[in-house]
């Protein structure tokens, strides 16, 4: 009896229905190992290398297939993020990823060379054997006597064809960021900057991006790109690249709960209101109450938020009650120690992990002939070891030339520290008056160091300014920075500069 068309359709639909009931292998593995499941075990078992994709996949699985254990597993993940093992684990994964990419690049390059060599030999053989019907005698007499000159491996033309030396020092290994080959464009920009430097002296203000590119550093500050940089990359492309790199650096999952922010804001506002009274005892009591309430609030927060709240407590103990009238009388040491160190020492330093913020103004191991204003140092046994970051500070009445020079120094310090200490990144900060800008330098591709601005803040001048400082935008920016454990001799301050230096 022949099968009816309806029967065949039913038979064909049955496998499809069975496939819908099958969950992915990695999800099934998590379900089977629910009791012993951790994010680290999940990543290691499945051989995942990319952090963002691995974490996202893990969260999706525990949310969809393990709802009863979701809270416990998320808590375990957050706890792991706060350990040194988290940084070391992903540093090793980045090395593995880079090694695989290098192997692939070498294989592709060898394949291209093989194809080019074969094509060159074939073309040469065809050219030598092709008869010249117009004038055979002239052709024979004009042929060179030394046949080795025309071999594929000795001809200058063939060397260029094989790309042993890429023209204009253009990077042969692509680096795709936001849909563009960042390595290739940066190499061309670097070559153009080199040619400009040979034609004329570069001004440190208007040509800071060009000068840094000659050392292999790509400076990216949102909406602060030089005209020469825009000419090569394009404004839209630069914005996309900056956004893509920032998304890989900053953890967007970090945020303040509404209750935490409201309580913190209320405590500070109440204190500022109370210290305006004439009675000294009431003012002193208001500060004591605020510090006690902030300590209680900090005790229930995670380590990063706790560091910020304790930094605010330190600021209450160091800042003047009202703004100083003559701010020009403040020196660099007073500016850094009174207004910035109280909170920066909490955010950046971590004495438990032997990381300290030093306002030493002395030469660091990575800067044998220079003296950065601040160094983030790692203590090795009883001595200061490798430098994890650097800082520079200048008072308000500072020229743009000096500020650009400080930024150039910071960039070179970070590059040297990454090379010497094999760091995954180097944190930097630059203080100008009461403004501070944070940067992070990383070596993400061969000979391309990215130095990207990750935040800009204005610090309070007094306790009365604290309510304006404690806003959600500022607190979130500070929260990101807790995670990091950073030419011409014409001194003309009127020259155009694309970098913002706010007071």
Coordinates of C-alpha atoms in Angstrom, one line a residue:
X1 CA 0.0 0.0 0.0
X2 CA 1.6 3.3 -1.0
X3 CA 2.3 5.9 1.6
X4 CA 0.1 8.9 1.7
X5 CA 1.7 12.4 1.4
X6 CA 0.2 13.2 4.8
X7 CA 2.0 10.2 6.4
X8 CA 5.4 11.3 5.0
X9 CA 4.9 14.8 6.4
X10 CA 4.2 13.4 9.9
X11 CA 7.3 11.1 9.7
X12 CA 9.4 14.0 8.6
X13 CA 8.2 16.3 11.4
X14 CA 8.9 13.8 14.2
X15 CA 12.7 14.2 14.2
X16 CA 12.2 18.0 14.3
X17 CA 10.1 17.7 17.4
X18 CA 12.6 15.5 19.1
X19 CA 15.4 18.0 18.4
X20 CA 13.5 20.7 20.1
X21 CA 13.6 18.8 23.4
X22 CA 17.4 18.3 23.3
X23 CA 19.4 20.9 25.2
X24 CA 22.9 21.9 24.3
X25 CA 25.9 19.9 25.5
X26 CA 27.3 22.6 27.7
X27 CA 24.0 23.2 29.3
X28 CA 23.4 19.5 29.9
X29 CA 26.9 19.3 31.5
X30 CA 26.0 22.1 33.9
X31 CA 22.8 20.3 34.9
X32 CA 24.6 17.0 35.5
X33 CA 27.3 18.8 37.6
X34 CA 25.0 21.2 39.4
X35 CA 26.4 20.5 42.9
X36 CA 30.0 21.0 42.0
X37 CA 29.5 23.6 39.3
X38 CA 31.5 26.8 39.3
X39 CA 32.2 29.3 36.5
X40 CA 35.9 28.3 36.4
X41 CA 35.1 24.6 36.1
X42 CA 32.6 25.4 33.3
X43 CA 35.2 27.4 31.3
X44 CA 38.0 25.0 31.8
X45 CA 35.9 21.9 30.9
X46 CA 34.7 23.5 27.6
X47 CA 38.0 25.1 26.7
X48 CA 36.6 28.6 26.4
X49 CA 39.1 31.5 25.8
X50 CA 37.0 34.6 25.3
X51 CA 35.9 36.1 28.6
X52 CA 32.9 38.0 27.5
X53 CA 31.3 35.2 25.6
X54 CA 32.2 32.6 28.3
X55 CA 30.6 34.6 31.1
X56 CA 27.5 35.5 29.1
X57 CA 27.0 31.8 28.1
X58 CA 27.5 30.7 31.7
X59 CA 24.9 33.2 33.0
X60 CA 22.4 32.2 30.3
X61 CA 22.7 28.6 31.2
X62 CA 22.3 29.0 35.0
X63 CA 19.4 31.4 34.5
X64 CA 17.6 29.1 32.1
X65 CA 18.4 25.6 33.3
X66 CA 19.4 26.1 37.0
X67 CA 17.0 28.6 38.4
X68 CA 17.1 27.1 41.9
X69 CA 20.9 27.4 42.1
X70 CA 21.1 30.6 40.1
X71 CA 21.6 32.9 43.2
X72 CA 24.4 30.7 44.6
X73 CA 26.2 30.4 41.3
X74 CA 26.0 34.1 40.6
X75 CA 27.4 34.8 44.1
X76 CA 30.2 32.4 43.5
X77 CA 31.0 34.2 40.2
X78 CA 31.1 37.6 41.9
X79 CA 33.3 36.3 44.7
X80 CA 35.7 34.8 42.1
X81 CA 35.9 38.2 40.3
X82 CA 37.3 39.8 43.4
X83 CA 40.3 37.4 43.7
X84 CA 43.7 37.5 42.2
X85 CA 43.0 34.1 40.6
X86 CA 40.4 35.8 38.4
X87 CA 43.0 38.1 36.9
X88 CA 45.7 35.4 36.6
X89 CA 43.2 32.9 35.0
X90 CA 42.1 35.3 32.3
X91 CA 45.7 36.5 31.7
X92 CA 46.6 32.9 30.9
X93 CA 43.5 32.6 28.6
X94 CA 44.6 35.7 26.7
X95 CA 48.1 34.2 26.2
X96 CA 46.5 31.0 24.9
X97 CA 44.3 33.0 22.5
X98 CA 47.3 35.1 21.3
X99 CA 49.3 31.9 20.7
X100 CA 46.6 30.3 18.7
X101 CA 46.1 33.5 16.7
X102 CA 49.9 33.6 16.0
X103 CA 49.9 30.0 14.8
X104 CA 47.1 30.7 12.5
X105 CA 48.7 33.9 11.1
X106 CA 52.0 32.0 10.5
X107 CA 50.2 29.2 8.7
X108 CA 48.3 31.7 6.5
X109 CA 51.5 33.6 5.8
X110 CA 53.3 30.4 4.8
X111 CA 50.4 29.4 2.6
X112 CA 50.5 32.8 0.8
X113 CA 54.2 32.6 0.3
X114 CA 53.9 29.1 -1.2
X115 CA 51.2 30.2 -3.6
X116 CA 53.2 33.3 -4.6
X117 CA 56.4 31.3 -5.1
X118 CA 54.6 28.8 -7.2
X119 CA 52.9 31.5 -9.3
X120 CA 56.2 33.3 -9.8
X121 CA 58.1 30.2 -10.9
X122 CA 55.3 29.3 -13.3
X123 CA 55.2 32.8 -14.8
X124 CA 59.0 32.9 -15.1
X125 CA 59.0 29.5 -16.8
X126 CA 56.3 30.5 -19.2
X127 CA 58.1 33.8 -20.0
X128 CA 61.4 32.0 -20.7
X129 CA 59.8 29.5 -23.0
X130 CA 57.6 31.9 -24.9
X131 CA 58.8 32.4 -28.5
X132 CA 59.3 35.9 -29.8
X133 CA 58.1 35.9 -33.4
X134 CA 59.0 39.5 -34.0
X135 CA 62.7 39.3 -33.6
X136 CA 64.2 36.1 -32.3
X137 CA 67.8 37.2 -32.8
X138 CA 67.4 40.5 -30.9
X139 CA 65.8 38.6 -28.0
X140 CA 68.6 36.2 -27.7
X141 CA 71.3 38.8 -27.8
X142 CA 69.5 41.0 -25.1
X143 CA 69.1 38.2 -22.6
X144 CA 71.4 38.5 -19.5
X145 CA 74.2 36.0 -19.2
X146 CA 73.6 35.4 -15.4
X147 CA 70.4 33.5 -15.1
X148 CA 70.5 33.7 -11.3
X149 CA 69.4 37.4 -11.5
X150 CA 66.0 36.4 -12.7
X151 CA 65.3 33.7 -10.1
X152 CA 62.1 34.3 -8.0
X153 CA 64.0 34.6 -4.7
X154 CA 66.6 37.1 -5.9
X155 CA 64.4 39.6 -7.7
X156 CA 63.5 42.8 -5.9
X157 CA 60.1 42.6 -7.5
X158 CA 59.5 39.2 -6.2
X159 CA 60.5 40.1 -2.7
X160 CA 57.8 42.8 -2.7
X161 CA 55.4 40.4 -4.1
X162 CA 56.1 37.9 -1.3
X163 CA 55.7 40.7 1.3
X164 CA 58.7 39.7 3.3
X165 CA 58.9 43.5 4.1
X166 CA 55.4 45.0 4.0
X167 CA 55.5 48.4 2.2
X168 CA 55.6 51.4 4.5
X169 CA 55.9 49.1 7.5
X170 CA 52.2 48.2 7.3
X171 CA 51.3 45.5 9.8
X172 CA 50.8 42.2 8.1
X173 CA 48.6 40.7 10.9
X174 CA 45.1 42.1 10.9
X175 CA 43.4 43.2 14.1
X176 CA 39.7 43.7 13.6
X177 CA 38.0 46.1 16.0
X178 CA 34.5 47.5 15.4
X179 CA 34.6 46.1 11.8
X180 CA 37.9 47.7 10.8
X181 CA 41.5 46.5 10.6
X182 CA 42.8 48.7 13.4
X183 CA 46.4 47.4 13.1
X184 CA 46.6 48.3 9.4
X185 CA 45.1 51.8 9.7
X186 CA 47.3 52.6 12.7
X187 CA 50.4 51.4 10.8
X188 CA 49.6 53.8 8.0
X189 CA 48.9 56.6 10.4
X190 CA 52.2 55.9 12.2
X191 CA 54.1 56.0 8.8
X192 CA 52.4 59.3 8.0
X193 CA 53.4 60.7 11.3
X194 CA 57.0 59.6 10.8
X195 CA 57.0 61.4 7.4
X196 CA 55.6 64.6 9.0
X197 CA 58.3 64.5 11.7
X198 CA 60.9 64.3 9.0
X199 CA 59.5 67.4 7.2
X200 CA 58.9 69.5 10.3
X201 CA 59.2 69.6 14.1
X202 CA 56.1 68.2 15.8
X203 CA 54.5 70.4 18.4
X204 CA 53.7 68.5 21.6
X205 CA 50.2 70.1 21.9
X206 CA 48.7 69.8 18.5
X207 CA 50.7 66.7 17.5
X208 CA 50.6 64.6 20.7
X209 CA 48.8 61.8 19.0
X210 CA 51.4 61.8 16.2
X211 CA 54.3 61.7 18.7
X212 CA 52.8 58.8 20.7
X213 CA 52.2 56.9 17.5
X214 CA 55.9 56.9 16.7
X215 CA 56.4 54.9 19.9
X216 CA 53.6 52.5 19.0
X217 CA 50.9 54.0 21.3
X218 CA 47.4 54.8 20.0
X219 CA 45.8 57.5 22.3
X220 CA 42.0 57.3 22.3
X221 CA 40.1 59.9 24.3
X222 CA 36.3 60.2 23.5
X223 CA 35.7 63.2 21.3
X224 CA 39.2 64.5 21.7
X225 CA 40.9 63.2 18.5
X226 CA 43.5 65.2 16.6
X227 CA 42.7 66.3 13.0
X228 CA 45.5 64.1 11.6
X229 CA 44.1 61.1 13.5
X230 CA 40.6 61.8 12.1
X231 CA 42.0 62.1 8.6
X232 CA 43.2 58.5 8.7
X233 CA 40.6 56.8 10.8
X234 CA 37.5 58.9 10.4
X235 CA 35.4 60.4 13.2
X236 CA 32.8 57.7 13.2
X237 CA 35.4 54.9 13.1
X238 CA 37.3 56.4 16.0
X239 CA 34.1 56.6 18.1
X240 CA 33.2 53.0 17.3
X241 CA 36.8 51.8 18.1
X242 CA 36.8 53.7 21.4
X243 CA 33.4 52.3 22.4
X244 CA 34.4 48.7 21.5
X245 CA 37.6 48.9 23.5
X246 CA 35.9 50.5 26.5
X247 CA 33.2 47.8 26.5
X248 CA 36.0 45.2 26.9
X249 CA 37.6 47.2 29.7
X250 CA 34.7 48.3 31.9
X251 CA 32.3 45.9 33.6
X252 CA 28.9 47.2 32.8
X253 CA 27.3 44.8 35.3
X254 CA 28.7 46.9 38.2
X255 CA 26.2 49.3 39.5
X256 CA 24.8 50.8 42.7
X257 CA 21.5 49.6 44.1
X258 CA 19.0 52.4 44.6
X259 CA 18.8 51.8 48.3
X260 CA 22.6 52.0 48.6
X261 CA 22.9 55.3 46.7
X262 CA 19.9 56.9 48.5
X263 CA 21.3 56.1 51.9
X264 CA 24.8 57.3 51.0
X265 CA 23.5 60.5 49.6
X266 CA 21.2 61.2 52.5
X267 CA 24.0 60.7 55.1
X268 CA 26.3 63.2 53.4
X269 CA 23.5 65.7 52.8
X270 CA 22.4 65.6 56.4
X271 CA 26.0 66.1 57.6
X272 CA 26.6 69.1 55.3
X273 CA 23.3 70.7 56.5
X274 CA 24.3 70.2 60.2
X275 CA 27.9 71.6 59.9
X276 CA 26.5 75.0 58.7
X277 CA 25.4 75.8 62.3
X278 CA 27.5 78.1 64.5
X279 CA 27.7 75.7 67.4
X280 CA 31.0 73.9 67.2
X281 CA 29.8 70.9 69.3
X282 CA 26.9 70.3 67.0
X283 CA 29.2 70.5 63.9
X284 CA 31.6 68.0 65.4
X285 CA 28.8 65.7 66.4
X286 CA 27.3 65.8 62.9
X287 CA 30.6 64.7 61.4
X288 CA 31.0 61.9 64.0
X289 CA 27.5 60.7 63.3
X290 CA 28.0 60.8 59.5
X291 CA 31.3 58.8 59.8
X292 CA 29.7 56.2 62.0
X293 CA 26.7 55.8 59.6
X294 CA 29.0 55.5 56.6
X295 CA 31.0 52.8 58.4
X296 CA 27.9 50.9 59.0
X297 CA 26.8 51.3 55.4
X298 CA 30.2 50.2 54.2
X299 CA 30.1 47.0 56.2
X300 CA 27.3 45.6 54.1
X301 CA 28.8 46.4 50.7
X302 CA 31.0 44.5 48.4
X303 CA 34.8 45.3 48.5
X304 CA 34.7 47.8 45.6
X305 CA 31.8 49.9 46.9
X306 CA 33.2 49.6 50.4
X307 CA 36.4 51.2 49.2
X308 CA 34.5 54.2 47.8
X309 CA 32.5 54.7 51.0
X310 CA 35.7 54.5 53.1
X311 CA 37.3 56.9 50.7
X312 CA 34.5 59.4 51.3
X313 CA 35.0 59.0 55.1
X314 CA 38.7 59.8 54.6
X315 CA 37.7 62.9 52.6
X316 CA 35.5 64.1 55.4
X317 CA 38.5 63.9 57.7
X318 CA 40.8 65.8 55.3
X319 CA 38.8 68.4 53.4
X320 CA 38.3 71.9 54.6
X321 CA 34.7 72.8 55.5
X322 CA 34.5 75.5 52.9
X323 CA 36.3 76.2 49.6
X324 CA 39.7 77.9 49.8
X325 CA 39.5 81.4 48.5
X326 CA 43.0 81.6 47.0
X327 CA 43.4 78.2 45.3
X328 CA 46.6 79.5 43.6
X329 CA 48.3 79.2 47.0
X330 CA 47.9 75.4 46.9
X331 CA 51.0 73.5 45.9
X332 CA 51.2 70.1 44.2
X333 CA 51.9 68.2 47.4
X334 CA 49.0 69.8 49.3
X335 CA 46.7 69.3 46.3
X336 CA 47.4 65.6 46.1
X337 CA 47.6 64.7 49.8
X338 CA 44.6 66.7 51.0
X339 CA 42.1 66.5 48.1
X340 CA 43.0 63.3 46.1
X341 CA 44.9 60.8 48.2
X342 CA 42.0 60.3 50.8
X343 CA 39.9 58.5 48.2
X344 CA 42.5 57.4 45.6
X345 CA 44.4 55.5 48.3
X346 CA 41.2 53.5 48.9
X347 CA 40.3 53.0 45.2
X348 CA 43.7 52.2 43.7
X349 CA 45.8 50.8 46.6
X350 CA 45.2 47.5 48.3
X351 CA 47.6 46.9 51.2
X352 CA 46.2 43.4 51.8
X353 CA 47.3 42.4 48.3
X354 CA 50.6 44.4 48.8
X355 CA 49.6 47.1 46.3
X356 CA 50.3 50.7 47.5
X357 CA 49.8 54.2 46.0
X358 CA 53.0 56.2 46.6
X359 CA 53.4 60.0 46.2
X360 CA 57.1 59.5 46.3
X361 CA 58.3 61.7 43.3
X362 CA 61.3 59.3 43.0
X363 CA 62.6 57.2 40.1
X364 CA 60.8 53.9 39.7
X365 CA 62.5 50.7 38.4
X366 CA 60.8 51.2 35.0
X367 CA 61.7 55.0 34.9
X368 CA 65.4 55.1 35.7
X369 CA 65.8 58.7 34.4
X370 CA 62.4 60.1 35.2
X371 CA 60.4 60.9 38.4
X372 CA 56.7 60.3 38.2
X373 CA 54.7 62.1 40.9
X374 CA 52.8 58.9 41.9
X375 CA 53.5 55.2 41.5
X376 CA 51.2 52.3 42.1
X377 CA 53.7 49.7 43.4
X378 CA 53.6 46.0 44.2
X379 CA 55.5 45.0 47.3
X380 CA 57.7 42.0 46.9
X381 CA 58.6 40.6 50.3
X382 CA 60.1 43.7 52.1
X383 CA 60.8 45.8 49.0
X384 CA 58.9 47.8 46.4
X385 CA 58.7 45.7 43.3
X386 CA 57.0 46.2 39.9
X387 CA 55.0 49.3 39.1
X388 CA 51.4 48.7 38.1
X389 CA 50.5 52.3 37.3
X390 CA 51.6 55.9 37.4
X391 CA 50.2 59.4 38.1
X392 CA 51.1 63.0 37.4
X393 CA 49.7 66.1 39.1
X394 CA 49.8 69.7 38.2
X395 CA 48.2 72.8 39.9
X396 CA 45.6 74.9 38.1
X397 CA 47.9 77.6 36.7
X398 CA 49.7 75.1 34.4
X399 CA 50.2 75.6 30.6
X400 CA 48.9 73.1 28.1
X401 CA 52.5 72.4 27.1
X402 CA 53.3 71.1 30.6
X403 CA 50.1 69.0 30.7
X404 CA 50.7 67.4 27.3
X405 CA 54.3 66.7 28.4
X406 CA 53.0 65.0 31.5
X407 CA 50.6 62.9 29.5
X408 CA 53.4 61.9 27.2
X409 CA 55.5 60.9 30.2
X410 CA 52.6 58.8 31.5
X411 CA 52.2 57.0 28.2
X412 CA 55.9 56.1 28.0
X413 CA 56.0 55.0 31.6
X414 CA 53.1 52.6 31.0
X415 CA 54.6 51.2 27.9
X416 CA 57.9 50.5 29.6
X417 CA 56.1 49.0 32.6
X418 CA 54.1 46.6 30.4
X419 CA 57.2 45.5 28.6
X420 CA 59.4 45.0 31.7
X421 CA 56.8 43.5 34.0
X422 CA 54.6 41.6 31.4
X423 CA 51.5 43.4 32.6
X424 CA 48.1 42.9 31.1
X425 CA 47.5 46.6 31.5
X426 CA 48.9 49.7 33.3
X427 CA 46.6 52.2 35.0
X428 CA 47.4 55.9 34.7
X429 CA 45.9 59.1 36.2
X430 CA 46.5 62.8 35.5
X431 CA 45.5 65.5 37.9
X432 CA 45.1 69.1 36.9
X433 CA 43.7 71.3 39.6
X434 CA 40.7 69.5 41.0
X435 CA 40.1 67.5 37.8
X436 CA 41.4 64.0 37.3
X437 CA 41.5 61.8 34.2
X438 CA 42.0 58.0 34.3
X439 CA 43.7 56.0 31.5
X440 CA 44.5 52.4 30.8
X441 CA 47.3 51.3 28.6
X442 CA 47.3 47.8 27.1
X443 CA 49.2 45.8 24.6
X444 CA 46.4 44.2 22.7
X445 CA 48.2 43.6 19.3
X446 CA 51.7 43.3 18.0
X447 CA 53.4 46.7 18.5
X448 CA 50.1 48.5 19.0
X449 CA 49.7 49.9 22.5
X450 CA 46.2 51.4 23.2
X451 CA 46.0 54.1 25.8
X452 CA 42.4 54.9 26.3
X453 CA 40.6 57.4 28.6
X454 CA 38.3 55.5 30.9
X455 CA 37.0 58.3 33.0
X456 CA 37.1 62.0 34.0
X457 CA 36.0 63.5 37.3
X458 CA 36.1 66.7 39.2
X459 CA 36.9 66.2 42.9
X460 CA 35.3 68.3 45.7
X461 CA 37.1 71.4 47.0
X462 CA 35.5 71.2 50.5
X463 CA 33.0 69.2 52.6
X464 CA 30.3 71.5 51.3
X465 CA 31.0 70.2 47.8
X466 CA 30.6 66.6 48.7
X467 CA 26.8 66.4 47.9
X468 CA 27.6 67.5 44.3
X469 CA 30.4 64.9 44.1
X470 CA 28.2 62.1 45.3
X471 CA 26.1 61.5 42.3
X472 CA 25.3 58.3 40.5
X473 CA 27.5 59.1 37.5
X474 CA 30.5 59.8 39.7
X475 CA 30.1 56.8 41.9
X476 CA 29.7 54.5 38.9
X477 CA 32.9 55.9 37.4
X478 CA 34.8 55.4 40.6
X479 CA 33.4 51.9 40.8
X480 CA 35.1 51.0 37.5
X481 CA 38.5 52.2 38.7
X482 CA 38.4 50.0 41.8
X483 CA 38.9 47.0 39.6
X484 CA 42.5 47.7 38.5
X485 CA 45.0 46.3 40.9
X486 CA 47.7 52.4 34.7
X487 CA 59.0 66.6 19.8
X488 CA 59.0 70.2 19.7
X489 CA 60.7 72.4 22.4
X490 CA 58.3 75.3 21.7
X491 CA 56.4 76.0 24.9
X492 CA 53.6 77.9 23.4
X493 CA 50.4 77.4 25.5
X494 CA 48.2 79.1 22.9
X495 CA 48.7 76.3 20.3
X496 CA 45.6 74.2 19.6
X497 CA 45.4 70.9 21.6
X498 CA 42.7 68.3 21.1
X499 CA 43.1 66.9 24.7
X500 CA 40.8 68.3 27.4
X501 CA 42.6 69.6 30.5
X502 CA 39.9 70.9 32.9
X503 CA 40.6 72.6 36.2

